[in-house]
Amino acid sequence: MSGHDRLVQRVEVSALTTPDNELSRRAAEDPNSLSRKEWDTWYCTAYISAIAYQIEEVLTNVKAKPVLQVSESEGTILSKIKLLMLLLTVLSLACSALGISNLVSMSVMERNTEIGLMKAIGATNGAVSILILSEILAMSFIGGIIGYGVGLGLAQVIGHSVFGVSIALKAVVIPIVVLIVIAVAVVGSLPALRVLLSLEPNRVLHGR
């Protein structure tokens, strides 16, 4: 690139790689042994062998030699980071469910007179439960949208500050987030709904 032919003997390239698996090991031995689908998967994934192959495609007069100790260490660290993020996500969901349970329980206790009156005039346990769940899901949906926006913003900040790239928005994540929000809201509401179903209108309306 600088016009100084034969003056560069070696160039070191650092890349974030995906840990090797059976597909990448097969490709490293003989890329031509892969099927078309396997080839596409391997070629479009950041395996160390795929990166080396693509470097040799562009620079036809060079030999790309992976430094396996470094690439394996980076792949191991990346796997541990993914596991850590998964654990943090599970703990966050559990804390969210506990928080929802406490909030709904307080709401039911504060509105026990209203709920007792609804039951006294003919509302069934199912109708009251659907009403409470509808309110919870509506608030959870709004909270999920706000949380998704804040999380996406923080992901962009981390992506730029740590990796120097922006995080691509994937549409498939949105329905997954909606389903998780609904599941957490329902699971967190179950203890409060049990309290709600046990309320007796005559005792509640008499202040007992």
mmCIF file of C-alpha atoms in Angstrom:
data_model
loop_
_atom_site.group_PDB
_atom_site.id
_atom_site.type_symbol
_atom_site.label_atom_id
_atom_site.label_comp_id
_atom_site.label_asym_id
_atom_site.label_seq_id
_atom_site.Cartn_x
_atom_site.Cartn_y
_atom_site.Cartn_z
ATOM 1 C CA MET A 1 0.000 0.000 0.000
ATOM 2 C CA SER A 2 2.892 2.408 0.704
ATOM 3 C CA GLY A 3 4.732 1.484 -2.489
ATOM 4 C CA HIS A 4 7.727 -0.003 -0.656
ATOM 5 C CA ASP A 5 7.683 -3.397 -2.284
ATOM 6 C CA ARG A 6 9.403 -6.279 -0.426
ATOM 7 C CA LEU A 7 10.059 -4.130 2.673
ATOM 8 C CA VAL A 8 7.211 -5.612 4.730
ATOM 9 C CA GLN A 9 7.734 -9.162 5.939
ATOM 10 C CA ARG A 10 4.917 -9.536 8.448
ATOM 11 C CA VAL A 11 1.687 -7.791 9.404
ATOM 12 C CA GLU A 12 -0.113 -8.688 12.645
ATOM 13 C CA VAL A 13 -3.924 -8.566 12.565
ATOM 14 C CA SER A 14 -6.095 -8.594 15.684
ATOM 15 C CA ALA A 15 -9.704 -9.753 15.276
ATOM 16 C CA LEU A 16 -12.574 -10.713 17.560
ATOM 17 C CA THR A 17 -13.247 -14.336 16.694
ATOM 18 C CA THR A 18 -15.906 -16.952 17.316
ATOM 19 C CA PRO A 19 -14.743 -20.061 19.241
ATOM 20 C CA ASP A 20 -13.885 -22.995 16.990
ATOM 21 C CA ASN A 21 -16.276 -25.901 16.576
ATOM 22 C CA GLU A 22 -16.475 -28.961 14.344
ATOM 23 C CA LEU A 23 -17.436 -26.875 11.295
ATOM 24 C CA SER A 24 -14.495 -24.490 11.624
ATOM 25 C CA ARG A 25 -12.046 -27.344 12.209
ATOM 26 C CA ARG A 26 -13.275 -29.142 9.093
ATOM 27 C CA ALA A 27 -12.978 -25.940 7.095
ATOM 28 C CA ALA A 28 -9.452 -25.331 8.377
ATOM 29 C CA GLU A 29 -8.408 -28.765 7.074
ATOM 30 C CA ASP A 30 -10.181 -28.513 3.705
ATOM 31 C CA PRO A 31 -12.720 -25.747 2.868
ATOM 32 C CA ASN A 32 -13.724 -27.596 -0.295
ATOM 33 C CA SER A 33 -15.136 -30.478 1.785
ATOM 34 C CA LEU A 34 -18.002 -28.298 3.023
ATOM 35 C CA SER A 35 -21.472 -28.249 1.521
ATOM 36 C CA ARG A 36 -22.795 -24.972 0.112
ATOM 37 C CA LYS A 37 -24.829 -24.246 3.260
ATOM 38 C CA GLU A 38 -21.911 -25.129 5.545
ATOM 39 C CA TRP A 39 -19.611 -22.970 3.416
ATOM 40 C CA ASP A 40 -21.909 -19.960 3.738
ATOM 41 C CA THR A 41 -22.191 -20.424 7.507
ATOM 42 C CA TRP A 42 -18.435 -20.801 7.930
ATOM 43 C CA TYR A 43 -17.527 -17.983 5.546
ATOM 44 C CA CYS A 44 -19.932 -15.496 7.181
ATOM 45 C CA THR A 45 -18.909 -16.345 10.769
ATOM 46 C CA ALA A 46 -15.843 -14.862 12.458
ATOM 47 C CA TYR A 47 -13.977 -18.152 12.790
ATOM 48 C CA ILE A 48 -10.200 -17.692 12.847
ATOM 49 C CA SER A 49 -9.880 -20.026 9.840
ATOM 50 C CA ALA A 50 -12.490 -18.010 7.880
ATOM 51 C CA ILE A 51 -10.700 -14.741 8.623
ATOM 52 C CA ALA A 52 -7.368 -16.201 7.518
ATOM 53 C CA TYR A 53 -8.970 -17.594 4.350
ATOM 54 C CA GLN A 54 -10.500 -14.226 3.452
ATOM 55 C CA ILE A 55 -7.196 -12.420 4.034
ATOM 56 C CA GLU A 56 -5.520 -14.795 1.602
ATOM 57 C CA GLU A 57 -8.354 -14.189 -0.882
ATOM 58 C CA VAL A 58 -7.660 -10.446 -0.910
ATOM 59 C CA LEU A 59 -3.861 -10.620 -0.641
ATOM 60 C CA THR A 60 -3.093 -13.494 -2.953
ATOM 61 C CA ASN A 61 0.682 -13.383 -2.445
ATOM 62 C CA VAL A 62 0.630 -13.710 1.344
ATOM 63 C CA LYS A 63 0.177 -16.549 3.810
ATOM 64 C CA ALA A 64 -2.202 -15.924 6.722
ATOM 65 C CA LYS A 65 -1.119 -17.916 9.755
ATOM 66 C CA PRO A 66 -3.425 -17.830 12.824
ATOM 67 C CA VAL A 67 -1.810 -17.440 16.242
ATOM 68 C CA LEU A 68 -3.980 -20.088 17.862
ATOM 69 C CA GLN A 69 -3.057 -19.324 21.488
ATOM 70 C CA VAL A 70 -4.283 -15.747 21.148
ATOM 71 C CA SER A 71 -7.413 -16.605 19.152
ATOM 72 C CA GLU A 72 -8.392 -19.399 21.553
ATOM 73 C CA SER A 73 -7.918 -17.067 24.526
ATOM 74 C CA GLU A 74 -10.080 -14.391 22.885
ATOM 75 C CA GLY A 75 -12.745 -16.973 22.053
ATOM 76 C CA THR A 76 -12.732 -18.268 25.645
ATOM 77 C CA ILE A 77 -13.052 -14.746 27.038
ATOM 78 C CA LEU A 78 -15.911 -14.009 24.629
ATOM 79 C CA SER A 79 -17.747 -17.175 25.722
ATOM 80 C CA LYS A 80 -17.363 -16.236 29.387
ATOM 81 C CA ILE A 81 -18.657 -12.723 28.700
ATOM 82 C CA LYS A 82 -21.717 -14.190 26.968
ATOM 83 C CA LEU A 83 -22.322 -16.490 29.961
ATOM 84 C CA LEU A 84 -21.948 -13.552 32.354
ATOM 85 C CA MET A 85 -24.441 -11.480 30.353
ATOM 86 C CA LEU A 86 -26.882 -14.424 30.341
ATOM 87 C CA LEU A 87 -26.619 -14.769 34.136
ATOM 88 C CA LEU A 88 -27.125 -11.018 34.582
ATOM 89 C CA THR A 89 -30.202 -11.191 32.336
ATOM 90 C CA VAL A 90 -31.687 -14.086 34.338
ATOM 91 C CA LEU A 91 -31.027 -12.281 37.643
ATOM 92 C CA SER A 92 -32.549 -9.075 36.261
ATOM 93 C CA LEU A 93 -35.688 -10.952 35.193
ATOM 94 C CA ALA A 94 -35.962 -12.591 38.625
ATOM 95 C CA CYS A 95 -35.600 -9.198 40.351
ATOM 96 C CA SER A 96 -38.209 -7.745 37.989
ATOM 97 C CA ALA A 97 -40.654 -10.529 38.831
ATOM 98 C CA LEU A 98 -40.121 -9.956 42.583
ATOM 99 C CA GLY A 99 -40.600 -6.215 42.132
ATOM 100 C CA ILE A 100 -43.823 -6.739 40.185
ATOM 101 C CA SER A 101 -45.056 -9.175 42.842
ATOM 102 C CA ASN A 102 -44.483 -6.627 45.613
ATOM 103 C CA LEU A 103 -46.094 -3.766 43.674
ATOM 104 C CA VAL A 104 -49.145 -5.803 42.704
ATOM 105 C CA SER A 105 -49.556 -7.137 46.252
ATOM 106 C CA MET A 106 -49.504 -3.574 47.618
ATOM 107 C CA SER A 107 -51.977 -2.476 44.942
ATOM 108 C CA VAL A 108 -54.358 -5.331 45.804
ATOM 109 C CA MET A 109 -54.187 -4.541 49.521
ATOM 110 C CA GLU A 110 -54.799 -0.837 48.892
ATOM 111 C CA ARG A 111 -57.746 -1.600 46.606
ATOM 112 C CA ASN A 112 -59.222 -4.438 48.653
ATOM 113 C CA THR A 113 -62.395 -2.428 49.346
ATOM 114 C CA GLU A 114 -62.854 -1.743 45.630
ATOM 115 C CA ILE A 115 -62.215 -5.389 44.773
ATOM 116 C CA GLY A 116 -64.551 -6.556 47.576
ATOM 117 C CA LEU A 117 -67.294 -4.268 46.255
ATOM 118 C CA MET A 118 -66.832 -5.606 42.723
ATOM 119 C CA LYS A 119 -67.197 -9.145 44.028
ATOM 120 C CA ALA A 120 -70.230 -8.171 46.123
ATOM 121 C CA ILE A 121 -72.124 -6.882 43.081
ATOM 122 C CA GLY A 122 -71.438 -10.015 41.057
ATOM 123 C CA ALA A 123 -67.913 -9.873 39.626
ATOM 124 C CA THR A 124 -66.315 -13.304 39.462
ATOM 125 C CA ASN A 125 -62.752 -14.099 40.488
ATOM 126 C CA GLY A 126 -61.894 -14.583 36.816
ATOM 127 C CA ALA A 127 -63.259 -11.170 35.805
ATOM 128 C CA VAL A 128 -61.386 -9.408 38.618
ATOM 129 C CA SER A 129 -58.184 -11.302 37.790
ATOM 130 C CA ILE A 130 -58.456 -10.337 34.106
ATOM 131 C CA LEU A 131 -58.948 -6.686 35.089
ATOM 132 C CA ILE A 132 -55.878 -6.677 37.347
ATOM 133 C CA LEU A 133 -53.773 -8.563 34.786
ATOM 134 C CA SER A 134 -54.793 -6.148 32.035
ATOM 135 C CA GLU A 135 -53.606 -3.209 34.134
ATOM 136 C CA ILE A 136 -50.351 -5.005 34.961
ATOM 137 C CA LEU A 137 -49.664 -5.941 31.319
ATOM 138 C CA ALA A 138 -50.391 -2.399 30.135
ATOM 139 C CA MET A 139 -47.925 -0.931 32.644
ATOM 140 C CA SER A 140 -45.395 -3.684 31.910
ATOM 141 C CA PHE A 141 -45.665 -3.040 28.170
ATOM 142 C CA ILE A 142 -44.958 0.670 28.658
ATOM 143 C CA GLY A 143 -42.096 -0.161 31.006
ATOM 144 C CA GLY A 144 -40.740 -2.702 28.512
ATOM 145 C CA ILE A 145 -40.689 -0.126 25.700
ATOM 146 C CA ILE A 146 -38.873 2.386 27.914
ATOM 147 C CA GLY A 147 -36.445 -0.276 29.138
ATOM 148 C CA TYR A 148 -35.760 -1.482 25.586
ATOM 149 C CA GLY A 149 -34.991 2.071 24.462
ATOM 150 C CA VAL A 150 -32.683 2.715 27.429
ATOM 151 C CA GLY A 151 -30.978 -0.663 26.972
ATOM 152 C CA LEU A 152 -30.432 -0.053 23.270
ATOM 153 C CA GLY A 153 -28.936 3.359 24.040
ATOM 154 C CA LEU A 154 -26.565 1.885 26.633
ATOM 155 C CA ALA A 155 -25.611 -0.874 24.176
ATOM 156 C CA GLN A 156 -24.683 1.785 21.598
ATOM 157 C CA VAL A 157 -22.561 3.628 24.164
ATOM 158 C CA ILE A 158 -20.763 0.422 25.183
ATOM 159 C CA GLY A 159 -20.341 -0.631 21.536
ATOM 160 C CA HIS A 160 -18.711 2.666 20.588
ATOM 161 C CA SER A 161 -16.554 2.981 23.717
ATOM 162 C CA VAL A 162 -15.339 -0.651 23.884
ATOM 163 C CA PHE A 163 -15.461 -1.983 20.321
ATOM 164 C CA GLY A 164 -15.632 1.211 18.267
ATOM 165 C CA VAL A 165 -18.719 0.058 16.362
ATOM 166 C CA SER A 166 -22.449 0.663 16.567
ATOM 167 C CA ILE A 167 -24.843 -2.087 17.633
ATOM 168 C CA ALA A 168 -27.228 -3.095 14.847
ATOM 169 C CA LEU A 169 -30.930 -3.096 15.691
ATOM 170 C CA LYS A 170 -32.441 -6.551 15.120
ATOM 171 C CA ALA A 171 -36.197 -6.634 14.592
ATOM 172 C CA VAL A 172 -36.412 -10.236 15.824
ATOM 173 C CA VAL A 173 -35.487 -9.029 19.331
ATOM 174 C CA ILE A 174 -38.675 -6.947 19.692
ATOM 175 C CA PRO A 175 -41.221 -9.838 19.794
ATOM 176 C CA ILE A 176 -38.874 -11.765 22.089
ATOM 177 C CA VAL A 177 -38.773 -8.790 24.470
ATOM 178 C CA VAL A 178 -42.584 -8.529 24.380
ATOM 179 C CA LEU A 179 -42.971 -12.219 25.247
ATOM 180 C CA ILE A 180 -40.441 -11.939 28.078
ATOM 181 C CA VAL A 181 -42.227 -8.865 29.478
ATOM 182 C CA ILE A 182 -45.575 -10.693 29.433
ATOM 183 C CA ALA A 183 -44.102 -13.825 31.047
ATOM 184 C CA VAL A 184 -42.329 -11.884 33.809
ATOM 185 C CA ALA A 185 -45.438 -9.764 34.501
ATOM 186 C CA VAL A 186 -47.711 -12.814 34.747
ATOM 187 C CA VAL A 187 -45.302 -14.843 36.899
ATOM 188 C CA GLY A 188 -44.692 -11.877 39.196
ATOM 189 C CA SER A 189 -48.440 -11.305 39.581
ATOM 190 C CA LEU A 190 -49.336 -14.860 40.609
ATOM 191 C CA PRO A 191 -48.763 -14.409 44.396
ATOM 192 C CA ALA A 192 -50.863 -11.223 44.411
ATOM 193 C CA LEU A 193 -53.617 -12.914 42.406
ATOM 194 C CA ARG A 194 -53.781 -15.668 45.012
ATOM 195 C CA VAL A 195 -54.352 -13.012 47.680
ATOM 196 C CA LEU A 196 -56.973 -11.368 45.471
ATOM 197 C CA LEU A 197 -58.898 -14.625 44.987
ATOM 198 C CA SER A 198 -58.917 -15.249 48.734
ATOM 199 C CA LEU A 199 -60.608 -11.906 49.530
ATOM 200 C CA GLU A 200 -64.119 -12.335 50.908
ATOM 201 C CA PRO A 201 -66.460 -9.367 50.128
ATOM 202 C CA ASN A 202 -68.294 -9.472 53.473
ATOM 203 C CA ARG A 203 -65.087 -9.393 55.508
ATOM 204 C CA VAL A 204 -63.455 -6.706 53.340
ATOM 205 C CA LEU A 205 -66.465 -4.383 53.302
ATOM 206 C CA HIS A 206 -66.801 -4.658 57.093
ATOM 207 C CA GLY A 207 -63.134 -3.720 57.485
ATOM 208 C CA ARG A 208 -61.985 -7.126 58.746
#
